[in-house]
Amino acid sequence: MSSDNSTRSSTGCSTTESESVALELQQLSDFDSDNKSHSTIGTSINIDSQDSGKESRTIKKIKKKKGFPKKKLSFKDQFLALTLKNWYLQKRSKKTNSIIYIFTIEFIVYVFCIGLIVHHYLEETIPENKNPESYESDILANPTFPYVDTPSGSPDKFEGALSAMTQNLTFYFRRDSNPENQFSPILTLYDTKESLDAEFFESYEKKSNPIDGGIYFEHLDLSPDSPKVEYSVYFNSTDTTSQLIQLYKQSQLEGSTMYMPTFVNAANGNIFKKLWEDDSSKSGDAVDITIGLKDFPDIKRKESLDIMSIELPFSFSFILHMLLPVFMVSVVYEKENLLINLMTMMGLKRNIYWLVNLLFDWALYLSQLTVFYIFVAALRFRFITQNNFGTHFILFILWGNTLIAMAFFLTYFFKKVKSTYIIGIFLVVLLTFVLPTYYWAIDASGSTPYSTIFILKCIPSIAFVQALMAISDASAIGQPGMKLADLSLDIENPGSSYLFLVVQSIILYLLAIYLYGGFDTWLNKSKNFIKKKLLKKKNLSQSNKFTQEEEEDEIPQDVLDETERVKKCDDEIRILGLGKTYPGKDGNPPNHALKGLNLGIPKGQIFALLGPNGAGKTTTMSILSGLIPQTFGKAKLGSISLNKENMDEIHQIISICTQEDCLWASQSGWETLEFFARLHGYKGEELKKRVTQTLHDLDLYEDRKKLISEYSGGMKRRISLGISFIVDSKIVFLDEPTTGMDPSSKRKVWNIIQQKKADRAIILTTHSMEEADALADRIGILENGKLRAIGVGEELKKRFGKGYKFSMHTNNPKNDKRAHKYFMKKYSNAKLLNSLACTRNYEIPKGDLLLSTVFNQFESHTDKLGILDWGISHTTLEEVFLRITSENSNAHL
Ligand SMILES: Nc1ncnc2c1ncn2[C@@H]1O[C@H](COP(=O)(O)OP(=O)(O)OP(=O)(O)O)[C@@H](O)[C@H]1O
């Protein structure tokens, strides 16, 4: 088996491909003179970025020697290009974000309209004192208040009241209507302070059947060991009564018949009585009694129901949460349409991409916040009038930061815009209603352990809503509002939520950076160190496994020659032993998609990489453009070695026309090209000229203002091609650039590619043999991850073609038979391929035919044999392709 599969190498030895790869890798020192490591068979397979430190030193040297492109893509240019692109997209974001915006706007209108209606029409009247501060509440706070007998008839009523006091009842005394009993108070019980207030106010307004006073127990604990009582005495605030207060203060009570002190005495007397009745041993002990004096309510304040204080934590947190899917969608859209990859391959630095997105998200967030503040300020909601501005503004800023961090982090897990919308809205409902309601419920129970509150506040939305609720509560009716000084780090205080939000945003940003590979350079160094130390053995065994499998294949001479050439050449693109193994999934074995490719492409050349589906063409392009890392092997683009550390430099010298059209549907053709040109630093007139010229070349100038979504498939393909040529890159990758184009567009595109090749090295993959024939200076046929043939098109046809194709067309069936007889007589080795309606096609083996002889033979017999038309042609590239690929697939069977 091995002898059958061996082929003669240039030195005359029998060589297999795996040996050759090993050999090639041993000679990597020629390929990269500064890098002398990794040259043994086993370890050389895994060269990737282990030598990153050395590599960067190497690059610097080479840059000096060969003149690395002086014009580096600048931060400013990239920032400006991205900002303008985002601005164009935002202008038209109605299309992409319409559902969210409509939903949000409707909700805002709904909430604020209800707020307005309630604010203006559902007013509540609250009685209160004109001057509530006029009496000190503790003037009677004397625990050893003297006992005074209550007026006749009243003690019984106090008894009843006191027994009911355990339920915090309020009561008042009304003068008996019988003039004889006018100093005998009548006791009336009320169960709420509000109803008592209302009764007092009515009595004050009517000035008839006046109420003399009342008592409202704020605190009543008659436990024998530590009794504590707190109550307020209401009285009618007439001049006489005011004087009485003065008298009372001076303890000039003897002989007084006035009611107010009497009430106090009565209340105290009965409290003591109640206490000491049960335990006479305590008789005479001091009891902690706090007594306040309250004027009758004498004015009515109209207070509208401040709906915002009640619903704001939920409604506004919902509105702000709705920005989460909006933030996510813009990134996921660019991920789904491979736009982030395209922009990166075209030289965009990822950190600038995220920075511009961050700024745009902030702009959107702050605009929503401004709308909110304008509304609440215009309507004078207590949330804004009562609370210190800093308390809520700081909270909203911290929340904005956390929300954006959360959006960045979550985008990593989404691939499709549709699922982002659906799951995003579901998340919003969960985060704004379900979880906070749960938190509210358990918080209201008052017995939640600190640890539970802590865990719940680890969810960013709960930390935010908790703080918002606390600030709203602090400014609810009757509350003074919140000041910055009120904030603390206590877990139940909103201040702790601020800290939670800061920590959460930092964690989320770090996670997002990690997931998107922001720490890769740093991690790679550590990983490589560990790999070197610990996993050396594992790598060796994996590499050998692959090598053994490959030993069964033979390498054609032209491929071997190319390998030798690449080692010594100075081509713009040099690929040596490049391989890719995709890990096996769901129990499938790993897929060796590329098995040691050796190839060199000089400047000014178009190289067509042909191959059947799954041959490894796109994998090759993806590795070279840095989209995926190689599993083994090396490549150099210009003077830069292909590895992770050098990707930024590589992206500055390459451009790509991807297999899929990676375009923004809501950008115009002009804007798309302008964006990529700006990315590469073109400005002003030069930029305009370039975009105009490219659009003319692509025959799209007339349609430049149309949105990409209105372009046909062929037009989109042309714009994709335009992207790869609008910048001055040294290396261009064209992945099936003319798929779906009509023949005339195809030819135009071929012309453009031909014109642009002069100072570029171009790799073209295509399934169109006609295209490869028309464009390629050299052709490589890839099959099952290996190069099966390489050379100039004509050479390949000669080498792999079986001979010539001859066809003739006669004027009638009789002549058709005669002509066939004549032909077979002259070329007995020829094979009739097909015959239909007086047209016959033959295949003539190589070497049997001299074109001048054929010409003489048939030109002189055309009239005799009734031949209307005849022709002879070489084997087509398609036949070569089919032959090479079918031979190899047969060999594999
Ligand atoms: N991300 C991936 N994960 C696993 N296997 C992959 C992945 N991408 C490609 N492959 C496999 O690698 C092999 C080469 O695929 P590739 O896309 O490079 O072929 P291709 O020559 O470009 O094919 P086509 O002409 O259809 O575009 C195929 O077997 C394919 O299934």
Short mmCIF file of C-alpha atoms and ligand atoms in Angstrom, two decimals, residues 580-585 590-594 609-622 628 659 735-736 765-767 782 784-785, ligand 1:
data_model
loop_
_atom_site.label_atom_id
_atom_site.label_comp_id
_atom_site.label_asym_id
_atom_site.label_seq_id
_atom_site.Cartn_x
_atom_site.Cartn_y
_atom_site.Cartn_z
CA LYS A 580 -6.83 23.28 10.64
CA THR A 581 -8.60 20.66 12.71
CA TYR A 582 -12.09 21.43 13.91
CA PRO A 583 -12.84 19.62 17.14
CA GLY A 584 -15.37 16.82 16.85
CA LYS A 585 -18.80 17.54 18.28
CA PRO A 590 -12.28 15.84 14.76
CA ASN A 591 -12.48 17.22 11.25
CA HIS A 592 -9.08 17.77 9.60
CA ALA A 593 -10.32 20.50 7.25
CA LEU A 594 -6.87 21.61 6.09
CA LEU A 609 -8.17 28.27 -5.18
CA LEU A 610 -10.60 25.72 -6.57
CA GLY A 611 -12.12 22.73 -4.90
CA PRO A 612 -15.39 20.91 -4.30
CA ASN A 613 -17.65 21.82 -1.38
CA GLY A 614 -15.91 21.23 1.91
CA ALA A 615 -12.44 21.13 0.37
CA GLY A 616 -11.13 23.74 2.80
CA LYS A 617 -11.11 26.92 0.68
CA THR A 618 -13.07 29.11 3.12
CA THR A 619 -11.12 27.63 6.01
CA THR A 620 -7.90 28.78 4.30
CA MET A 621 -9.32 32.28 3.78
CA SER A 622 -10.59 32.44 7.34
CA ILE A 628 -9.99 31.54 13.05
CA GLN A 659 -18.64 34.61 0.71
CA ASP A 735 -14.38 34.36 -1.61
CA GLU A 736 -16.69 33.50 -4.51
CA THR A 765 -12.03 31.05 -4.53
CA THR A 766 -14.75 30.18 -6.98
CA HIS A 767 -16.90 27.35 -8.23
CA LEU A 782 -7.79 21.73 -3.19
CA ASN A 784 -10.19 17.11 1.20
CA GLY A 785 -7.90 19.68 2.82
N1 LIG B 1 -16.82 25.99 12.12
C1 LIG B 1 -16.65 24.75 11.71
N2 LIG B 1 -16.72 23.73 12.60
C2 LIG B 1 -16.52 22.46 12.22
N3 LIG B 1 -16.24 22.10 10.96
C3 LIG B 1 -16.16 23.07 10.02
C4 LIG B 1 -16.36 24.45 10.35
N4 LIG B 1 -16.22 25.18 9.22
C5 LIG B 1 -15.95 24.32 8.24
N5 LIG B 1 -15.92 23.06 8.71
C6 LIG B 1 -15.62 21.85 7.95
O1 LIG B 1 -14.36 22.03 7.35
C7 LIG B 1 -14.37 21.48 6.05
C8 LIG B 1 -13.94 22.56 5.05
O2 LIG B 1 -14.94 23.54 5.02
P1 LIG B 1 -14.80 24.89 4.16
O3 LIG B 1 -15.95 25.75 4.49
O4 LIG B 1 -13.45 25.43 4.34
O5 LIG B 1 -14.95 24.31 2.70
P2 LIG B 1 -15.07 25.11 1.33
O6 LIG B 1 -14.06 24.54 0.43
O7 LIG B 1 -14.98 26.56 1.54
O8 LIG B 1 -16.52 24.68 0.90
P3 LIG B 1 -17.58 25.54 0.01
O9 LIG B 1 -17.12 25.47 -1.40
O10 LIG B 1 -18.84 24.80 0.20
O11 LIG B 1 -17.61 26.93 0.54
C9 LIG B 1 -15.76 20.96 5.80
O12 LIG B 1 -15.75 19.57 6.05
C10 LIG B 1 -16.60 21.64 6.82
O13 LIG B 1 -17.66 20.81 7.22
#
